[in-house]
Amino acid sequence: MNLDRLLPNLGEWLRGIGPESDIVVSSRVRLARNLADMPFGNRANAEQKTETETRVRNAVTTANLPYALEFVDVAKLTPIDRQFLVERQLMSRELASVLDGPRGVAFNETESVSVMVNEEDHLRLQVMRSGLALDEAWTEIDRLDDALEANLAFAFHDQFGYLTACPTNVGTGMRASVMLHLPALSLTKEIEKLFRSLQKINLVVRGLYGEGSRASGDLYQISNQVTLGKSESRVLQEIREVIAQIIQYERRARQLLLKERRQAEQDRVARAIGTLGSATMITSEETMELLSTVRLGIQLHLLDDLPPTTVNQLFIHTQAAHLQKLMGTPLDGEERNAARAKYLRNRLRELGSHQR
Amino acid sequence: MKCQRCPKPATFHITEVFGHAKYRDFHLCEECAQRHLANPDASLKAAQTATPPLPDADLTDEFGGKHCPACGLKFVEFRNSGRLGCPRDYDVFKDELLPLLDNIHGDTKHAGKQPRLQPLRQANAAERERLRGELESAIRKEAYEEAARLRDRLRQLDDPAPGA
Ligand SMILES: [Zn+2]
Ligand SMILES: [Zn+2]
């Protein structure tokens, strides 16, 4: 499969639509599942991993679903292609470059559904929705789980539920997360306090690219920690309640910004656009920070000639692997920063002339 | 031997197979056996967790640490890596895992989704096994009418109506 054809698409999580999409970027539900008669990945030999891959691959590609899942052999991908799929949130960094041996990822045309094979668990199912749509994501992944179960016997225990390689995932095997854009709360430094209170109720906050990554571009993922003893619907309800509260705080902080320092914000947004459109070297970090400011500017109507989906496109296209694919050549760090700046200059000039 | 479900003496001894080399013995009186055979589903819940008991001697190595007979994992290895080796480990190291699970999740009992098709599939496997046994004995007894009936039932099980 030539992954380049995905380049023009935004993927489900960056479509920029859906409920509360001024703050909620995307909702995601993941399920960990394991075959009943196979050792977990860390204890499986190459032969067993191959068998797991074959069985899951067959089940995934023949599953009775309203969409087709195309299987990609991760072991055969170039490092740039692997990174590309990580940036598109279709697979984890672990599957891309930490793990080795037979492994794969299957996903659908719209990139809303993906199944990783031979990650820490034999299967990691994922459903994405843009905006706040946890229920829809759950309904979809529940159906996917059933469809795969028709051909695969999953390890299930009467007391412990779905069995996983790590006891932190046992039970439902479910990790539900919501990605939020919280620039106003970050600006007013209220965010630290908020996150400390979340930890007390067993929710985890992470940066954009999952475990261990720090928040960049004011993007935060909030997810559940507990998988044993609470039903899926109860966990989703708990997350929904917290998210509703955070949305309220962020909206209030945004209104306060407008009321108390509108001129200063206007200036900050204009400078962000200015830098993005004129820099000759720019890192991915700085790009994400500036795009965060531009995104906030759009939401606050301080800037109205740029649609939010354009920000999403600039966001994904300036990630390392996307950039290298767009340029058609591998680039080292310095070269990337120059190529990124050039891409942003050209795109913003195009958009400017197109709009006027 | 007493019936496993009531105080009457057990006169039926049934071995059921639940796919993937999982067996379960039932020792039942005639009445309970009939109820059981009429409705194999009822016994499945119990059977799902019923991995056969393991001889203790096999589980202890020279350092006195348990290991899993299926994947060979020792508990100390789990302590170091944080990863279990196979689904069996949850039973092998149950005593050690319980406090850990309680610590992580504040609970030790699953309260969510259960496989929807697996119980049906296992029920079918058990039923198929039972019918095959009856079929063999019918053939031995040259009860060919009975054998034909059993063969039809087996064919029905192999080709279930979709969505059943
Ligand atoms: Zn009885
Ligand atoms: Zn084991």
mmCIF file of C-alpha atoms in Angstrom, chain A residues 27-221:
data_model
loop_
_atom_site.group_PDB
_atom_site.id
_atom_site.type_symbol
_atom_site.label_atom_id
_atom_site.label_comp_id
_atom_site.label_asym_id
_atom_site.label_seq_id
_atom_site.Cartn_x
_atom_site.Cartn_y
_atom_site.Cartn_z
ATOM 1 C CA SER A 27 -12.460 11.592 21.055
ATOM 2 C CA ARG A 28 -10.846 8.187 21.028
ATOM 3 C CA VAL A 29 -11.648 4.787 22.505
ATOM 4 C CA ARG A 30 -9.131 1.959 22.596
ATOM 5 C CA LEU A 31 -9.655 -1.683 23.528
ATOM 6 C CA ALA A 32 -6.929 -4.174 24.418
ATOM 7 C CA ARG A 33 -7.674 -7.771 23.440
ATOM 8 C CA ASN A 34 -5.606 -10.973 23.469
ATOM 9 C CA LEU A 35 -5.988 -14.385 21.915
ATOM 10 C CA ALA A 36 -6.896 -16.980 24.543
ATOM 11 C CA ASP A 37 -4.338 -19.588 23.528
ATOM 12 C CA MET A 38 -1.229 -17.507 22.825
ATOM 13 C CA PRO A 39 1.442 -16.082 25.131
ATOM 14 C CA PHE A 40 1.428 -12.289 25.368
ATOM 15 C CA GLY A 41 3.718 -10.382 22.989
ATOM 16 C CA ASN A 42 6.673 -9.997 25.356
ATOM 17 C CA ARG A 43 6.827 -13.784 25.834
ATOM 18 C CA ALA A 44 5.911 -14.948 22.340
ATOM 19 C CA ASN A 45 8.565 -16.266 19.961
ATOM 20 C CA ALA A 46 8.762 -15.219 16.312
ATOM 21 C CA GLU A 47 6.700 -18.205 15.206
ATOM 22 C CA GLN A 48 3.915 -17.440 17.662
ATOM 23 C CA LYS A 49 3.944 -13.781 16.693
ATOM 24 C CA THR A 50 3.635 -14.750 13.058
ATOM 25 C CA GLU A 51 0.704 -17.012 13.851
ATOM 26 C CA THR A 52 -0.974 -14.254 15.880
ATOM 27 C CA GLU A 53 -0.457 -11.822 13.023
ATOM 28 C CA THR A 54 -1.888 -14.246 10.473
ATOM 29 C CA ARG A 55 -4.942 -15.057 12.563
ATOM 30 C CA VAL A 56 -5.712 -11.448 13.436
ATOM 31 C CA ARG A 57 -5.034 -10.293 9.897
ATOM 32 C CA ASN A 58 -7.518 -12.832 8.520
ATOM 33 C CA ALA A 59 -10.126 -11.884 11.101
ATOM 34 C CA VAL A 60 -9.642 -8.168 10.483
ATOM 35 C CA THR A 61 -9.775 -8.307 6.703
ATOM 36 C CA THR A 62 -12.795 -10.631 6.577
ATOM 37 C CA ALA A 63 -14.754 -9.086 9.474
ATOM 38 C CA ASN A 64 -18.407 -8.355 8.856
ATOM 39 C CA LEU A 65 -18.247 -4.554 9.045
ATOM 40 C CA PRO A 66 -19.706 -1.661 7.043
ATOM 41 C CA TYR A 67 -16.178 -0.534 6.130
ATOM 42 C CA ALA A 68 -13.071 -2.287 4.855
ATOM 43 C CA LEU A 69 -9.921 -2.517 6.953
ATOM 44 C CA GLU A 70 -6.688 -2.555 5.007
ATOM 45 C CA PHE A 71 -3.736 -4.298 6.630
ATOM 46 C CA VAL A 72 -0.259 -2.760 6.602
ATOM 47 C CA ASP A 73 2.805 -4.859 7.491
ATOM 48 C CA VAL A 74 4.679 -2.517 9.848
ATOM 49 C CA ALA A 75 7.893 -4.567 9.763
ATOM 50 C CA LYS A 76 8.155 -3.880 6.028
ATOM 51 C CA LEU A 77 7.623 -0.101 6.245
ATOM 52 C CA THR A 78 10.397 2.473 5.975
ATOM 53 C CA PRO A 79 11.118 4.473 9.169
ATOM 54 C CA ILE A 80 9.483 7.554 7.583
ATOM 55 C CA ASP A 81 6.311 5.621 6.748
ATOM 56 C CA ARG A 82 6.170 4.315 10.318
ATOM 57 C CA GLN A 83 6.570 7.797 11.742
ATOM 58 C CA PHE A 84 3.944 9.005 9.260
ATOM 59 C CA LEU A 85 1.347 6.584 10.678
ATOM 60 C CA VAL A 86 2.280 7.605 14.236
ATOM 61 C CA GLU A 87 1.749 11.263 13.378
ATOM 62 C CA ARG A 88 -1.649 10.368 11.907
ATOM 63 C CA GLN A 89 -2.486 8.646 15.224
ATOM 64 C CA LEU A 90 -3.079 5.332 13.473
ATOM 65 C CA MET A 91 -0.499 3.483 15.527
ATOM 66 C CA SER A 92 1.647 3.901 18.624
ATOM 67 C CA ARG A 93 5.308 4.845 18.756
ATOM 68 C CA GLU A 94 5.915 1.471 20.422
ATOM 69 C CA LEU A 95 4.526 -0.464 17.462
ATOM 70 C CA ALA A 96 6.431 1.791 15.059
ATOM 71 C CA SER A 97 9.922 1.678 16.471
ATOM 72 C CA VAL A 98 10.262 0.091 19.917
ATOM 73 C CA LEU A 99 8.844 -3.361 19.157
ATOM 74 C CA ASP A 100 10.209 -5.606 16.450
ATOM 75 C CA GLY A 101 9.188 -8.788 14.658
ATOM 76 C CA PRO A 102 5.895 -9.505 12.911
ATOM 77 C CA ARG A 103 3.409 -6.715 13.582
ATOM 78 C CA GLY A 104 0.899 -4.651 11.715
ATOM 79 C CA VAL A 105 -1.845 -2.123 11.661
ATOM 80 C CA ALA A 106 -5.141 -2.197 9.785
ATOM 81 C CA PHE A 107 -7.264 0.885 9.220
ATOM 82 C CA ASN A 108 -10.215 2.080 7.203
ATOM 83 C CA GLU A 109 -10.429 4.660 4.419
ATOM 84 C CA THR A 110 -11.457 7.548 6.694
ATOM 85 C CA GLU A 111 -8.816 6.615 9.308
ATOM 86 C CA SER A 112 -11.475 6.531 12.020
ATOM 87 C CA VAL A 113 -10.881 2.852 12.850
ATOM 88 C CA SER A 114 -7.576 1.086 13.361
ATOM 89 C CA VAL A 115 -6.398 -2.247 14.725
ATOM 90 C CA MET A 116 -2.804 -2.724 15.847
ATOM 91 C CA VAL A 117 -1.505 -6.298 15.857
ATOM 92 C CA ASN A 118 1.289 -7.574 18.137
ATOM 93 C CA GLU A 119 1.584 -4.391 20.142
ATOM 94 C CA GLU A 120 1.887 -4.947 23.907
ATOM 95 C CA ASP A 121 -1.382 -6.867 23.512
ATOM 96 C CA HIS A 122 -2.214 -9.047 20.519
ATOM 97 C CA LEU A 123 -4.854 -6.553 19.428
ATOM 98 C CA ARG A 124 -5.324 -2.897 20.158
ATOM 99 C CA LEU A 125 -8.529 -1.609 18.600
ATOM 100 C CA GLN A 126 -9.034 2.107 18.188
ATOM 101 C CA VAL A 127 -11.926 4.290 17.082
ATOM 102 C CA MET A 128 -11.550 8.037 16.592
ATOM 103 C CA ARG A 129 -14.176 10.735 16.221
ATOM 104 C CA SER A 130 -13.603 14.430 15.693
ATOM 105 C CA GLY A 131 -15.132 16.618 18.393
ATOM 106 C CA LEU A 132 -16.661 15.320 21.609
ATOM 107 C CA ALA A 133 -18.245 12.012 20.600
ATOM 108 C CA LEU A 134 -17.287 9.329 23.106
ATOM 109 C CA ASP A 135 -20.609 7.505 22.836
ATOM 110 C CA GLU A 136 -20.381 7.214 19.066
ATOM 111 C CA ALA A 137 -16.787 6.038 19.382
ATOM 112 C CA TRP A 138 -17.836 3.418 21.954
ATOM 113 C CA THR A 139 -20.731 2.147 19.833
ATOM 114 C CA GLU A 140 -18.402 1.759 16.878
ATOM 115 C CA ILE A 141 -15.626 -0.014 18.772
ATOM 116 C CA ASP A 142 -18.132 -2.292 20.520
ATOM 117 C CA ARG A 143 -19.342 -3.415 17.094
ATOM 118 C CA LEU A 144 -15.768 -3.850 15.847
ATOM 119 C CA ASP A 145 -14.960 -5.954 18.929
ATOM 120 C CA ASP A 146 -17.998 -8.181 18.290
ATOM 121 C CA ALA A 147 -17.129 -8.554 14.619
ATOM 122 C CA LEU A 148 -13.574 -9.653 15.430
ATOM 123 C CA GLU A 149 -14.745 -11.952 18.199
ATOM 124 C CA ALA A 150 -16.762 -13.877 15.626
ATOM 125 C CA ASN A 151 -13.456 -15.247 14.334
ATOM 126 C CA LEU A 152 -11.121 -14.960 17.311
ATOM 127 C CA ALA A 153 -11.382 -16.419 20.818
ATOM 128 C CA PHE A 154 -10.318 -13.656 23.202
ATOM 129 C CA ALA A 155 -8.770 -14.290 26.618
ATOM 130 C CA PHE A 156 -11.598 -13.571 29.049
ATOM 131 C CA HIS A 157 -11.736 -14.389 32.747
ATOM 132 C CA ASP A 158 -14.920 -14.482 34.818
ATOM 133 C CA GLN A 159 -13.417 -12.428 37.626
ATOM 134 C CA PHE A 160 -10.850 -10.276 35.822
ATOM 135 C CA GLY A 161 -12.579 -9.686 32.485
ATOM 136 C CA TYR A 162 -10.476 -9.239 29.341
ATOM 137 C CA LEU A 163 -6.931 -10.333 30.149
ATOM 138 C CA THR A 164 -4.045 -8.088 29.128
ATOM 139 C CA ALA A 165 -0.247 -8.247 29.247
ATOM 140 C CA CYS A 166 -0.162 -5.416 31.764
ATOM 141 C CA PRO A 167 -2.509 -5.591 34.780
ATOM 142 C CA THR A 168 -3.165 -1.850 34.429
ATOM 143 C CA ASN A 169 -5.377 -2.631 31.400
ATOM 144 C CA VAL A 170 -7.161 -5.760 32.624
ATOM 145 C CA GLY A 171 -10.977 -5.797 32.891
ATOM 146 C CA THR A 172 -12.573 -3.722 30.174
ATOM 147 C CA GLY A 173 -9.227 -3.207 28.439
ATOM 148 C CA MET A 174 -10.666 0.189 27.607
ATOM 149 C CA ARG A 175 -8.807 3.474 27.431
ATOM 150 C CA ALA A 176 -11.070 6.355 26.451
ATOM 151 C CA SER A 177 -9.493 9.718 25.812
ATOM 152 C CA VAL A 178 -10.490 13.170 24.739
ATOM 153 C CA MET A 179 -8.070 15.604 23.140
ATOM 154 C CA LEU A 180 -8.622 19.176 24.192
ATOM 155 C CA HIS A 181 -7.211 22.459 22.971
ATOM 156 C CA LEU A 182 -6.799 24.602 26.107
ATOM 157 C CA PRO A 183 -4.858 27.732 25.149
ATOM 158 C CA ALA A 184 -6.686 30.144 27.455
ATOM 159 C CA LEU A 185 -6.324 27.945 30.545
ATOM 160 C CA SER A 186 -2.647 27.465 29.685
ATOM 161 C CA LEU A 187 -2.175 31.212 29.307
ATOM 162 C CA THR A 188 -3.746 31.988 32.665
ATOM 163 C CA LYS A 189 -1.787 29.155 34.365
ATOM 164 C CA GLU A 190 -4.995 27.712 35.778
ATOM 165 C CA ILE A 191 -4.244 24.474 34.008
ATOM 166 C CA GLU A 192 -1.848 23.080 36.623
ATOM 167 C CA LYS A 193 -4.440 23.357 39.313
ATOM 168 C CA LEU A 194 -7.030 21.734 37.099
ATOM 169 C CA PHE A 195 -4.819 18.760 36.319
ATOM 170 C CA ARG A 196 -3.919 18.181 39.942
ATOM 171 C CA SER A 197 -7.622 17.878 40.673
ATOM 172 C CA LEU A 198 -8.045 15.409 37.796
ATOM 173 C CA GLN A 199 -5.406 13.076 39.180
ATOM 174 C CA LYS A 200 -7.418 12.793 42.364
ATOM 175 C CA ILE A 201 -10.346 11.371 40.410
ATOM 176 C CA ASN A 202 -8.222 8.850 38.522
ATOM 177 C CA LEU A 203 -8.015 10.562 35.176
ATOM 178 C CA VAL A 204 -4.689 10.958 33.399
ATOM 179 C CA VAL A 205 -3.492 13.980 31.459
ATOM 180 C CA ARG A 206 -0.965 13.582 28.693
ATOM 181 C CA GLY A 207 0.461 15.569 25.822
ATOM 182 C CA LEU A 208 -0.438 15.056 22.198
ATOM 183 C CA TYR A 209 1.473 11.929 21.272
ATOM 184 C CA GLY A 210 0.542 9.813 24.251
ATOM 185 C CA GLU A 211 2.443 8.406 27.175
ATOM 186 C CA GLY A 212 5.386 10.478 28.350
ATOM 187 C CA SER A 213 5.015 13.146 25.712
ATOM 188 C CA ARG A 214 4.653 16.671 26.980
ATOM 189 C CA ALA A 215 1.808 18.901 25.971
ATOM 190 C CA SER A 216 2.663 20.805 22.814
ATOM 191 C CA GLY A 217 0.464 23.365 21.123
ATOM 192 C CA ASP A 218 -1.737 23.454 24.253
ATOM 193 C CA LEU A 219 -3.180 20.078 23.278
ATOM 194 C CA TYR A 220 -4.029 17.767 26.162
ATOM 195 C CA GLN A 221 -5.394 14.247 26.290
#
